[in-house]
Structures are given as C-alpha cells and as structure tokens.
C-alpha cells in the first residue's frame, strides 16, 4: 500500500484517516480488535511509532478504546463519532474552500448549488453502474 | 534507556573542526535518520559512536561506556559503509560464515534468504562485485548481524532504485521482528523518511535539529503573498528560506509554532499557506545560504 | 516490545582474539602462498651453488661446489618482515575492524598469526634445505660429500628451532616498524635512514648496541637463546601494542 508523502499531510494523519475509512466502510466491526501499530507499519512501510501516533489520534477521540495488554478495540459509537467529526470539520472546511473559490471567480450562489447537484448526479450514476 | 549519549562532543582533524559541540541522546530501539549534506560530519560522528575515532573533547557514551577501543561496544555494534573490506581470499559465503562466528545473534537463515533474493553468487569474491552489489552484500551483513546498535553510513551507494526500496523494506520488516537501535545516514531524506522514527539534522559539524520525524512536517510552514505584507508579518522571525515570486510576491518558510498567531491573520491578508515537504525543510535548514542556490544568481 | 529485544552480549577478550586469529588464518592464505614462492625462488638460486672454487695440477683438477640452504632461510626472513609490516597497514586493519575487534584483540591476533607464520616459515625453510640436498644429489651426480647428508633429526630440530626464533624476532621488529609508520608517515623515511646511516655509527660510538646484539644473536646454548629471543620478542610486541593502542581506525 502506498502513502502519499509528497502531499503536506503527515503520515500519521493519513493513517488515522485510512482507519476511519475502514471503519466507515464497515471493514472493522464494533468491539473488534483494530490493527496493531506493527501490522500497520508493515502494511504501509512506515515506522511503527508513526503508526502508533495515528492510532492514538483515534483513541484520544474515543473512537478506539484500550484493553490493557490486548490492544486497541473499536468503540460502539465509533462510526457516529467519525461521521460527526468529519461533518463538522472536514466537510465544513471543504465547503468553506469551495465558497472561497466561488467568490474569487465570481460564481453566484445559484450557479454553485447547481454545480453541486450535477456532481451528485454523476456520483449517483456511478453508484448505479457499480450496483447494477 | 539511552543507547547513545553525547555531551558537547567536538572533533577536530588538525585545524579542521569536523564536529562542533554536539549534545544529544538516542533512545533504545528507535530508527534514527542522520541527515545532512556531504561534508556535514555524518561519517565522523558515526565513527566516533562506533569507537573507531576518538572525540577531541566532550563525552560520548554508548551502552553507558566510552566506545573508543571498547570491546563490549564493538561486540554489540555493527558499522556498515561502502569502505568495508574483507579478505580477498574469502568467498562471499565464507565471509558470511566468518561474520556468523563474530556475532552472537547472527541469523544465517535471514542472510541466506536475502542472498538468494538478490541473486548473489556464494562463490563470488567481494572485491569482484560491482559497487551496487557490494552495498547489497554489506547490507545483508548489517541486517543478519542483528546487533543491538546497527549503523548504516550511506548504505545505498550504487544500488539501483529497486534494490534501495527493497533494502529499506527489509530493514523495516526485520526491525519489526527484532527491534534494535538503528542509525541510517543519508544526504537525502525522502527515501527513508517513512521508516524513520527520529531525524537528526547535521550541517557544518553542528546539530541543527533532532525531532520525531512526524513532527518535522509540522515544524515549518511556507507563506506566499505580497512582499511588503510578508516582510511586515515575518519581521523578527527566524526565516529558513526566502525567495521572490513574480513581480512583487515573496515566498518564505518559517517556524509553524512561532507563526501560529500570524497564520490566523494570514488568510485575510491575501496570503497563501503551504505545508513544507520534510526533505525540502532539511535542505533549507542545512543549506549555506538562506536563499539557496538562487542567492548566487539573484544579485548578479 | 521488550520481549523480542536483542540482549547485549558480554564479549571476552580471549574469545574475540581466538575468533580473529582463525579469521585471519583463513583470510591470509595468500601470504603463505607468497612464502612458498619466496622459498622456491631461494631454492632455485641455491642450485647454482653458494660458492665454488677449484684446485689441482695438470693431472687432476678438483672442483668444489658448496651448496647451502642459507639463501632460503634469508628469503624467509625477508618474507616474514614484509608480512609483519604489511599487516599493520590500513587495509589489513580495516578488515579487522569490519567485525568485532578492539585494538588489543587486533594486535594479539596479529601476534598469534605471526607466531604461526614463524613456525610454518621455520619448518618449511629448514625442510627445503633437505629438499635442496636431494635435488642436488640427483642433478649434480654422485660425488657429493656432506657433513650430514642424512641429517641427524636432532640437528634438523635444532635448526628449525633456531630459525623459528629468528623469524619471531624479525616478525616483532617488522611489526614494530609497521606500527611506527602507522603512528607517523615520517618513519617511512626515518627508519631506513636510521638503518643505513646510523647502525654503523652507533655500533662504533655506542658499544652497548653491539653488546645487545651479541647478547641475543651470539648465544650458543639453544635454551638460553630461546629465553633471550622470546623475552625480546615479547617486549617489542608489547611496545607495539602500547604505542598503537590509541590509534584511530577505519
């Protein structure tokens, strides 16, 4: 698996995000043991300390909980927490950027909304193809 | 426990000051990258740690002992570089057998498997190998020796890109299996960045920075905007790199924590903020001139 | 993580020296091949005879050719001196410090190696003397007088012992010279100059030197010679170790 180290995001943040995606996809179930720092290190070819830092971000946010001597487990409310966090932070920031860019280019609000709707349609079609 | 500690270490060769007043510690079972331009003093520092060279002043401790001429340090340390010599009459497989006798934790199985993977000929002689093959063979010795302190000084000299990648992967996987203290020196950070835990920046014989590599990306940021705005904003700040962009814009790299307050204002002042790549930051921190190579041409 | 930690090893000096000695023996086989070459060369030179003279009158002419294996022994002396100097050089030292070593273990294993070289050199040099006699017997005809053509084993053994002792002494001197050169390149110039220029002068001005020389070399009793040579050799090696103990390597 390849990580993008050219982009500005620190690797441990990318690890945390990858884990979140795995959780959102349902690849890791509630109360299931999560990858250890050594497994992540091997998978992504990174230092285990860096992997641990990624895991700790999620633990600090209550997405993971620790069982002494056994490792990290997925907390039952993990999905909810990730969704909330991403909506309030990541999505909000992305929207702000979109709005900023639209202002800079003089794109009207209505125009922007229609662009968003179009993008959604394209996405739905994709889903449809994959589903069918 | 600290495996290595140096207090005000200085090394001079005649009138040349190769290392100047370096103080640091390296903890157990960490992979540290020693990064710096050529001539920074990396090899000198590593050879002092290995006990080959003597510090001119200051204190050096490895496994709590003075490493110079120390058998205990020698038995628990291996130093791999491209200057390694082996008896000319020994074949590669005989060299491996000799190495196995010297190192208590030697893993012959690992050595054999790596040998096969890199298609080395056991009946070949070391001095007849190409530069890249020599480096590959030396690397195998360094990994199979399983020494508590393993030092690689520019280990990938002459290796092609594929082998370099394999080497770092092999290093990481063997480290995961048998954690140990590893130092790798390189003048390039980008290919080893991911497998490092810490980075030690050396230039001109002085320590520039020692930090977990994951903090390095957040150590500095770049700002781009109108020159007068930037100049006003960064007045009194330590500037790591600066260059002119276009007619009246300028690009500067400053410390993130010092700039935290400034960053809040930055967006509104029409400034753009960029992350700084770790290896670029290393180059900025270790370069002779603030403006880099451009400074040679700009005023001429 | 601590479960899989690699534990520190506590090396013993003796063990390390032993390992290095075996490693060196294996890795320096070429030096023994060189010895064989040198001895064969000595043998070939010896075949032409060390000295010859003739006498006689109109009726009878006697030509006497003396053969001696001295040359082989001298060549072997030269060989061990060169080997002793050679193994103090950076290249050989670098090989030592590739694997586990400190200065002392490196010197001690070198000394062990040179002792082995002296023994092998001594035995082969003396035996090639016997070989020389046999070769001469076959190629130079029957009229051969020898003080001891079929040499008394005791004489051979004594010869071997004395040769080995001299080889030991020479190896120690060679090693010492090599160490001095490693300490400072100035000695590359000083040592030969000292040898050529001053030995004569010193011998004239300082009778002590002559006395020391006679004390060691001019000994008639094998046992006493052995004691004197071994002590001198040990002292010279000890000096070399002490002098080189602070040298930087690699």
XYZ file of C-alpha atoms in Angstrom:
682
model
C 0.000 0.000 0.000
C 1.275 3.439 -0.827
C 1.063 6.545 1.231
C 1.350 9.951 -0.246
C 4.237 11.627 1.482
C 4.572 14.389 -1.094
C 1.299 15.939 -0.066
C 1.525 18.035 3.049
C -0.423 15.716 5.353
C 1.721 13.985 7.950
C 1.753 10.227 7.556
C 0.177 9.560 10.941
C -2.792 11.707 9.949
C -3.112 9.698 6.758
C -3.028 6.511 8.854
C -5.789 7.830 11.109
C -7.876 8.775 8.072
C -7.338 5.381 6.460
C -8.507 3.690 9.657
C -11.564 5.944 9.777
C -12.402 4.985 6.205
C -12.065 1.290 7.078
C -14.417 1.842 9.994
C -16.948 3.801 7.926
C -16.894 1.089 5.238
C -17.675 -1.435 7.938
C -14.454 -3.375 7.465
C -13.874 -3.206 11.184
C -16.789 -4.096 13.453
C -17.750 -2.740 16.856
C -15.695 -4.088 19.749
C -13.373 -5.740 17.251
C -9.615 -5.530 17.691
C -8.056 -2.991 15.398
C -4.736 -3.333 13.513
C -1.712 -3.111 15.755
C 0.959 -0.479 15.157
C 3.249 -3.248 13.867
C 0.691 -4.531 11.379
C 0.115 -1.002 10.126
C 3.866 -0.405 9.947
C 4.261 -3.474 7.780
C 1.258 -2.686 5.589
C 2.250 0.892 4.876
C 6.039 0.516 5.156
C 6.290 3.089 7.904
C 7.877 3.290 11.307
C 5.695 1.647 13.995
C 5.956 4.788 16.138
C 4.346 6.773 13.341
C 1.585 4.155 13.072
C 1.070 4.325 16.839
C 0.640 8.070 16.599
C -2.114 7.568 14.038
C -3.870 5.055 16.279
C -3.557 7.385 19.257
C -5.353 10.195 17.452
C -8.408 7.925 17.197
C -8.012 6.711 20.778
C -7.914 10.303 22.032
C -11.187 10.975 20.239
C -12.851 7.976 21.829
C -13.157 6.131 18.528
C -10.942 3.374 19.892
C -10.603 2.074 23.408
C -7.756 0.233 25.012
C -7.843 -3.156 26.690
C -4.793 -3.471 28.837
C -2.333 -5.936 27.340
C -4.671 -6.814 24.479
C -4.536 -3.757 22.263
C -6.966 -1.287 20.754
C -10.635 -2.052 20.080
C -13.335 -0.267 18.146
C -15.797 1.510 20.415
C -19.520 1.013 19.664
C -20.113 4.691 18.942
C -17.096 4.946 16.617
C -18.978 5.397 13.344
C -21.174 8.098 14.833
C -18.170 9.974 16.189
C -16.285 9.802 12.915
C -19.326 10.985 10.970
C -19.873 13.911 13.354
C -16.254 14.887 13.295
C -15.927 14.725 9.560
C -19.138 16.659 9.034
C -18.173 19.388 11.451
C -14.563 19.646 10.439
C -13.551 18.120 7.147
C -16.748 18.754 5.227
C -17.161 22.202 6.702
C -13.637 23.159 5.718
C -14.092 21.787 2.209
C -17.314 23.750 1.803
C -15.580 26.887 3.016
C -12.884 26.357 0.433
C -15.471 25.841 -2.276
C -17.254 29.007 -1.294
C -13.985 30.936 -1.148
C -13.031 29.752 -4.629
C -16.523 30.561 -5.967
C -16.331 34.097 -4.575
C -12.897 34.573 -6.100
C -14.224 33.525 -9.508
C -17.455 35.486 -9.140
C -19.636 32.375 -9.323
C -23.126 33.040 -7.984
C -24.677 31.011 -5.194
C -27.310 29.530 -7.506
C -24.665 28.548 -10.021
C -22.627 26.888 -7.283
C -25.591 24.939 -5.978
C -26.387 23.642 -9.446
C -22.767 22.543 -9.810
C -23.071 20.613 -6.578
C -26.275 18.988 -7.778
C -24.604 17.991 -11.085
C -21.682 16.468 -9.235
C -24.136 14.496 -7.126
C -25.852 13.163 -10.265
C -22.560 11.949 -11.714
C -21.825 10.229 -8.437
C -25.289 8.575 -8.373
C -24.790 7.268 -11.901
C -21.503 5.722 -10.830
C -23.173 4.065 -7.890
C -25.855 2.802 -10.233
C -23.334 1.219 -12.573
C -21.453 -0.384 -9.722
C -24.671 -1.563 -8.123
C -26.098 -2.981 -11.348
C 17.339 3.713 28.391
C 19.603 5.790 26.164
C 21.797 3.732 23.906
C 23.879 6.707 22.836
C 24.552 9.955 24.619
C 26.938 12.714 23.626
C 27.817 15.760 25.703
C 29.461 18.708 23.992
C 31.197 16.441 21.543
C 33.837 18.132 19.422
C 36.144 16.530 16.893
C 38.980 18.261 15.132
C 41.324 16.977 12.441
C 44.318 19.278 12.588
C 42.841 22.721 12.140
C 39.556 21.475 10.709
C 36.628 21.302 13.092
C 34.581 18.347 11.872
C 32.100 18.308 14.747
C 31.341 21.228 16.968
C 29.896 20.946 20.438
C 27.197 18.365 19.764
C 24.895 17.222 22.560
C 22.202 14.604 22.032
C 20.857 11.242 23.113
C 19.392 8.381 21.117
C 16.941 6.083 22.835
C 16.728 2.323 22.623
C 15.083 0.601 19.667
C 14.482 3.678 17.578
C 15.346 4.176 13.929
C 17.104 7.493 13.538
C 17.979 9.143 10.240
C 21.178 11.168 10.289
C 20.634 13.683 7.543
C 22.975 16.331 6.252
C 24.748 17.484 3.125
C 28.070 15.977 2.094
C 30.831 17.088 4.419
C 28.438 17.780 7.292
C 30.335 15.436 9.596
C 27.929 12.472 9.461
C 30.597 9.815 8.959
C 32.834 11.338 11.625
C 30.006 11.340 14.148
C 29.086 7.737 13.346
C 32.696 6.561 13.563
C 33.048 8.175 16.979
C 29.885 6.380 18.122
C 31.289 3.139 16.682
C 34.523 3.628 18.631
C 36.758 3.917 15.575
C 37.605 7.564 16.108
C 38.289 9.402 19.347
C 36.436 12.521 20.416
C 38.710 15.561 20.711
C 36.650 16.839 23.613
C 33.328 16.142 25.264
C 31.850 12.907 26.470
C 30.486 10.028 24.417
C 28.639 7.066 25.905
C 27.359 4.019 24.056
C 25.649 1.354 26.188
C 26.865 3.561 29.095
C 30.516 3.049 28.109
C 33.165 5.057 26.323
C 33.022 3.485 22.855
C 36.606 4.200 21.797
C 38.588 0.974 21.693
C 35.832 -0.758 23.628
C 35.279 -4.466 23.048
C 31.790 -4.525 24.516
C 30.634 -1.753 22.226
C 32.340 -3.477 19.286
C 30.579 -6.761 20.014
C 27.145 -5.127 20.174
C 27.520 -2.776 17.252
C 27.985 -3.139 13.523
C 29.056 -0.351 11.217
C 28.154 -0.722 7.552
C 29.573 1.569 4.889
C 30.966 1.292 1.384
C 34.544 1.207 2.672
C 34.131 -2.220 4.252
C 36.988 -4.568 3.430
C 37.094 -8.324 3.555
C 39.999 -10.714 2.990
C 40.455 -11.150 -0.741
C 40.874 -14.907 -0.465
C 37.423 -15.453 1.053
C 34.301 -16.092 -0.978
C 31.051 -14.386 -0.047
C 29.727 -17.500 1.684
C 32.974 -17.833 3.655
C 32.648 -14.209 4.739
C 29.116 -14.903 5.949
C 30.400 -17.886 7.935
C 33.113 -15.713 9.499
C 30.609 -12.998 10.389
C 28.406 -15.638 11.997
C 31.281 -16.562 14.312
C 31.681 -12.966 15.467
C 28.073 -12.019 16.150
C 26.094 -13.848 18.780
C 22.667 -13.000 17.356
C 23.639 -13.687 13.734
C 20.724 -15.037 11.694
C 22.108 -17.250 8.927
C 18.642 -18.090 7.664
C 17.943 -14.417 7.005
C 21.344 -13.940 5.365
C 20.756 -16.927 3.046
C 17.260 -15.798 2.089
C 18.417 -12.262 1.292
C 21.372 -13.734 -0.583
C 19.036 -15.749 -2.798
C 16.599 -12.902 -3.267
C 19.296 -10.533 -4.503
C 20.854 -13.373 -6.559
C 24.324 -13.064 -5.128
C 26.723 -15.861 -6.008
C 28.097 -17.517 -2.838
C 31.318 -18.441 -4.643
C 31.976 -14.888 -5.762
C 34.701 -12.689 -4.197
C 33.820 -9.397 -2.545
C 36.393 -7.305 -4.405
C 34.990 -8.528 -7.714
C 31.455 -7.289 -7.017
C 30.103 -4.126 -8.592
C 29.590 -1.107 -6.349
C 25.871 -1.722 -6.002
C 26.324 -5.442 -5.329
C 28.918 -4.652 -2.659
C 26.438 -2.350 -0.948
C 23.788 -5.060 -1.165
C 26.117 -7.645 0.347
C 27.205 -5.263 3.129
C 23.565 -4.526 3.873
C 22.873 -8.245 4.273
C 25.707 -8.466 6.798
C 24.333 -5.446 8.640
C 20.843 -6.942 8.911
C 21.802 -10.544 9.657
C 24.225 -9.494 12.418
C 21.184 -8.387 14.456
C 23.325 -6.058 16.556
C 21.615 -4.028 19.299
C 23.194 -0.975 17.651
C 23.240 -1.099 13.862
C 24.819 1.774 11.955
C 24.395 2.233 8.207
C 26.534 5.015 6.774
C 25.154 5.913 3.337
C 24.222 2.254 2.807
C 22.648 2.548 -0.630
C 25.654 3.869 -2.568
C 25.485 2.448 -6.076
C 22.257 0.499 -5.511
C 19.606 0.962 -8.157
C 16.191 2.315 -7.184
C 14.540 -1.094 -6.888
C 17.184 -2.525 -4.593
C 17.138 0.615 -2.429
C 13.418 0.229 -1.969
C 13.832 -3.460 -1.122
C 16.584 -2.628 1.318
C 14.509 -0.160 3.305
C 11.584 -2.571 3.318
C 13.843 -5.400 4.508
C 15.265 -3.137 7.196
C 11.817 -2.219 8.465
C 10.479 -5.770 8.448
C 13.483 -7.141 10.259
C 13.263 -4.281 12.733
C 9.604 -5.132 13.400
C 10.666 -8.694 14.100
C 13.746 -7.799 16.153
C 13.598 -4.203 17.375
C 17.015 -2.619 17.775
C 18.640 0.788 17.664
C 19.364 1.728 14.079
C 21.040 4.813 12.652
C 20.985 5.421 8.904
C 22.866 8.318 7.429
C 21.900 9.811 4.130
C 22.092 13.112 2.361
C 18.557 12.513 1.124
C 15.617 12.275 3.444
C 12.754 11.443 1.133
C 13.503 7.782 0.526
C 13.985 6.886 4.177
C 11.573 9.346 5.778
C 8.718 6.848 6.189
C 10.637 4.203 8.083
C 12.314 6.636 10.483
C 11.123 7.454 13.957
C 13.530 10.321 14.566
C 15.544 12.612 12.427
C 18.882 14.157 13.320
C 19.955 17.034 11.129
C 23.631 17.812 10.896
C 25.349 20.501 8.873
C 28.745 22.112 9.094
C 29.586 19.862 12.029
C 26.700 21.225 14.098
C 23.421 19.748 15.183
C 20.564 21.605 13.525
C 17.577 19.634 14.709
C 16.639 16.382 16.380
C 12.957 15.555 16.367
C 10.450 12.780 15.745
C 10.007 12.662 12.008
C 6.241 13.030 12.369
C 6.800 16.457 13.921
C 9.041 17.553 11.103
C 6.183 18.104 8.688
C 4.569 20.423 11.189
C 7.778 22.121 12.140
C 7.548 24.773 9.460
C 5.119 26.324 7.008
C 5.542 28.320 3.853
C 3.784 31.606 3.241
C 3.315 33.228 -0.123
C 1.988 36.700 -0.759
C 2.810 40.338 -1.422
C 6.345 41.109 -0.409
C 5.562 44.056 1.884
C 2.835 42.055 3.680
C 5.193 39.115 4.180
C 8.065 41.323 5.284
C 5.888 43.080 7.834
C 4.404 39.842 9.102
C 7.641 37.918 9.456
C 9.733 40.739 10.880
C 11.729 39.384 13.795
C 11.003 35.782 12.860
C 13.596 33.212 12.048
C 13.352 32.742 8.300
C 14.583 29.409 6.947
C 14.111 30.093 3.294
C 13.077 33.004 1.182
C 12.643 33.626 -2.495
C 10.988 36.094 -4.791
C 7.982 35.015 -6.819
C 6.751 37.035 -9.769
C 6.897 40.806 -9.614
C 6.142 41.693 -6.034
C 5.475 38.409 -4.285
C 7.655 36.503 -1.971
C 7.761 33.003 -0.538
C 9.092 32.394 2.952
C 9.457 29.374 5.195
C 9.097 29.996 8.927
C 8.550 28.011 12.083
C 4.969 26.894 12.497
C 4.597 27.430 16.235
C 6.125 30.902 16.067
C 3.859 31.668 13.176
C 0.680 30.242 14.682
C -0.603 33.689 15.598
C 0.442 35.126 12.285
C -1.366 32.330 10.448
C -4.727 33.394 11.829
C -4.288 36.715 10.089
C -2.673 35.218 7.044
C -5.764 34.132 5.132
C -7.340 37.559 5.355
C -4.238 39.350 4.199
C -4.364 37.510 0.901
C -1.591 35.181 1.927
C -1.432 31.548 0.971
C -0.159 28.941 3.378
C 1.583 25.766 2.253
C 2.972 22.788 4.070
C 6.706 22.306 3.615
C 7.973 18.927 2.454
C 10.224 17.307 5.021
C 13.159 16.858 2.695
C 12.856 20.440 1.456
C 12.906 21.640 5.041
C 16.055 19.605 5.655
C 17.697 21.262 2.705
C 16.664 24.711 3.965
C 17.887 24.006 7.475
C 21.231 22.721 6.318
C 21.943 24.986 3.372
C 24.708 27.528 3.464
C 22.614 30.478 2.344
C 19.068 31.433 3.231
C 18.016 31.926 -0.364
C 19.538 28.648 -1.503
C 21.242 28.413 -4.876
C 19.100 31.298 -6.172
C 21.019 33.683 -3.942
C 24.050 33.124 -6.154
C 22.222 34.281 -9.270
C 19.815 36.891 -7.952
C 22.349 39.596 -7.161
C 24.477 39.144 -10.229
C 8.250 -4.888 22.624
C 10.770 -5.768 25.285
C 10.076 -9.465 24.823
C 11.804 -9.530 21.471
C 14.586 -7.115 22.435
C 18.065 -8.100 21.488
C 20.135 -8.573 24.603
C 23.633 -7.166 24.948
C 26.488 -9.619 24.658
C 29.438 -9.576 27.029
C 32.433 -10.493 24.921
C 35.611 -11.975 26.385
C 38.963 -10.789 25.074
C 40.264 -14.327 24.716
C 37.263 -15.432 22.668
C 37.492 -12.434 20.403
C 41.213 -12.947 19.846
C 40.588 -16.593 19.026
C 37.877 -15.769 16.505
C 40.004 -13.077 14.901
C 43.014 -15.382 14.747
C 41.057 -18.055 12.891
C 39.519 -15.426 10.611
C 42.977 -14.078 9.803
C 44.447 -17.506 9.190
C 41.677 -18.197 6.691
C 41.807 -14.783 5.107
C 45.569 -14.509 4.740
C 46.315 -17.786 2.972
C 47.759 -15.713 0.154
C 50.634 -14.650 2.392
C 51.640 -18.306 2.830
C 51.461 -18.820 -0.910
C 53.853 -15.894 -1.192
C 56.128 -17.653 1.317
C 56.188 -20.757 -0.843
C 57.039 -18.637 -3.862
C 59.848 -16.924 -1.999
C 61.265 -20.221 -0.765
C 61.138 -21.809 -4.216
C 62.965 -18.775 -5.525
C 65.566 -19.241 -2.799
C 65.843 -22.893 -3.742
C 66.427 -22.072 -7.401
C 69.072 -19.503 -6.569
C 70.748 -22.018 -4.252
C 71.013 -24.593 -7.019
C 73.698 -22.569 -8.707
C 75.810 -23.011 -5.621
C 76.730 -20.715 -2.823
C 80.407 -20.679 -3.677
C 82.769 -22.707 -5.775
C 86.482 -22.993 -6.062
C 88.819 -25.394 -7.725
C 92.367 -26.661 -7.297
C 94.683 -29.132 -8.930
C 97.533 -29.626 -11.320
C 97.925 -30.947 -14.832
C 96.681 -34.377 -13.918
C 93.962 -33.805 -11.500
C 91.587 -30.949 -11.028
C 89.220 -30.834 -8.135
C 86.277 -28.515 -8.348
C 84.414 -27.902 -5.108
C 80.923 -26.518 -5.165
C 79.367 -25.635 -1.868
C 75.644 -25.612 -1.585
C 73.772 -24.122 1.260
C 70.170 -23.552 2.165
C 71.111 -20.255 3.823
C 69.562 -18.344 0.965
C 66.169 -19.987 1.526
C 66.329 -19.006 5.175
C 67.349 -15.435 4.331
C 64.462 -15.192 1.882
C 62.121 -16.477 4.571
C 63.438 -13.826 6.994
C 62.712 -11.198 4.363
C 59.238 -12.641 3.800
C 58.205 -12.535 7.443
C 59.499 -8.979 7.827
C 57.393 -7.827 4.894
C 54.343 -9.740 6.178
C 54.743 -8.193 9.643
C 54.875 -4.687 8.179
C 52.037 -5.423 5.772
C 49.516 -6.490 8.390
C 49.900 -3.203 10.255
C 48.724 -1.241 7.201
C 45.330 0.449 6.984
C 43.921 -2.107 4.553
C 44.532 -5.043 6.864
C 43.447 -3.060 9.899
C 40.205 -2.129 8.168
C 39.498 -5.832 7.625
C 39.988 -6.439 11.375
C 37.541 -3.759 12.358
C 34.864 -4.858 9.918
C 33.827 -7.357 12.571
C 34.167 -7.348 16.348
C 37.562 -6.055 17.480
C 39.368 -3.607 19.655
C 42.998 -2.518 19.331
C 44.251 -5.130 21.769
C 42.367 -8.049 20.214
C 43.548 -6.960 16.803
C 47.200 -6.859 17.927
C 47.048 -10.099 19.877
C 45.519 -11.970 16.966
C 48.172 -10.452 14.700
C 50.871 -11.656 17.078
C 49.265 -15.107 17.066
C 49.242 -15.008 13.301
C 52.912 -14.013 13.108
C 53.900 -16.755 15.558
C 52.103 -19.250 13.332
C 53.830 -17.733 10.306
C 57.215 -18.028 12.026
C 56.635 -21.679 12.890
C 55.449 -22.595 9.403
C 58.198 -20.497 7.829
C 60.870 -22.032 10.057
C 59.828 -25.611 9.424
C 59.439 -25.223 5.660
C 62.694 -23.291 5.298
C 64.680 -25.996 7.098
C 62.929 -28.824 5.285
C 63.530 -27.162 1.956
C 67.214 -27.314 2.926
C 66.886 -31.077 2.940
C 64.968 -30.896 -0.321
C 67.826 -28.863 -1.753
C 70.319 -31.608 -0.885
C 68.180 -34.237 -2.538
C 67.720 -32.174 -5.672
C 71.452 -31.533 -5.888
C 72.201 -35.199 -5.360
C 70.144 -36.090 -8.391
C 71.197 -33.349 -10.754
C 74.860 -32.895 -9.782
C 75.969 -36.519 -9.704
C 77.276 -38.823 -7.098
C 80.447 -37.182 -5.951
C 78.875 -35.478 -3.090
C 80.401 -35.019 0.277
C 78.230 -33.835 3.031
C 78.822 -33.225 6.656
C 75.452 -34.650 7.301
C 73.669 -35.689 4.185
C 71.254 -37.775 6.129
C 70.922 -35.304 8.857
C 70.551 -36.267 12.431
C 66.939 -35.442 13.420
C 68.305 -33.618 16.414
C 70.286 -31.316 14.183
C 67.272 -30.649 11.996
C 65.117 -29.921 15.004
C 67.692 -27.564 16.430
C 67.935 -25.858 13.073
C 64.207 -25.481 12.916
C 64.056 -24.112 16.443
C 66.759 -21.533 15.809
C 65.175 -20.473 12.522
C 61.814 -20.076 14.188
C 63.338 -17.984 16.951
C 64.998 -15.655 14.449
C 61.770 -15.444 12.469
C 59.923 -14.495 15.651
C 62.402 -11.769 16.423
C 62.289 -10.419 12.872
C 58.491 -10.503 12.799
C 58.404 -8.483 16.028
C 60.820 -5.935 14.577
C 58.808 -5.735 11.366
C 55.576 -5.283 13.284
C 57.160 -2.574 15.407
C 58.358 -0.721 12.305
C 54.896 -1.053 10.780
C 53.279 0.380 13.903
C 55.711 3.312 13.912
C 54.777 4.059 10.308
C 51.092 3.951 11.232
C 51.782 6.443 14.014
C 53.509 8.794 11.640
C 54.415 8.544 7.985
C 57.684 10.294 8.838
C 59.019 6.908 9.897
C 58.887 5.668 6.301
C 61.866 7.966 5.745
C 63.423 7.784 9.191
C 63.556 4.009 9.598
C 65.609 3.121 6.504
C 67.810 6.168 7.120
C 68.358 5.015 10.676
C 69.174 1.550 9.490
C 71.571 2.559 6.746
C 73.095 5.640 8.300
C 73.256 5.053 11.982
C 73.675 1.379 12.682
C 77.345 1.541 11.726
C 77.841 4.804 13.509
C 76.015 3.668 16.619
C 77.925 0.423 16.676
C 81.154 2.396 16.690
C 80.069 5.050 19.143
C 77.820 3.058 21.382
C 79.251 -0.336 22.201
C 76.010 -1.066 24.067
C 74.277 -1.752 20.770
C 76.915 -4.304 19.858
C 76.623 -5.851 23.283
C 72.861 -6.158 22.975
C 73.281 -7.646 19.520
C 75.853 -10.147 20.727
C 73.829 -10.891 23.818
C 70.908 -12.012 21.714
C 72.369 -13.352 18.499
C 75.692 -14.656 19.729
C 74.223 -17.155 22.117
C 75.479 -20.717 21.767
C 73.070 -22.521 24.033
C 69.718 -23.119 22.376
C 67.809 -22.850 25.644
C 69.406 -19.541 26.537
C 68.933 -18.254 23.011
C 65.273 -19.210 23.203
C 64.789 -17.388 26.500
C 66.557 -14.269 25.288
C 64.780 -14.143 21.921
C 61.360 -14.840 23.390
C 61.726 -12.141 26.023
C 62.984 -9.600 23.489
C 60.209 -10.509 21.069
C 57.586 -10.205 23.773
C 58.942 -6.805 24.796
C 58.896 -5.497 21.244
C 55.348 -6.732 20.697
C 54.251 -5.188 23.980
C 55.750 -1.857 22.913
C 53.915 -2.077 19.585
C 50.599 -2.762 21.324
C 51.026 0.122 23.743
C 52.107 2.542 21.020
C 49.202 1.649 18.717
C 46.530 1.374 21.345
C 45.244 4.916 20.831
C 45.314 4.831 17.043
C 42.111 5.640 15.189
C 40.878 3.034 12.739
C 38.752 2.736 9.595
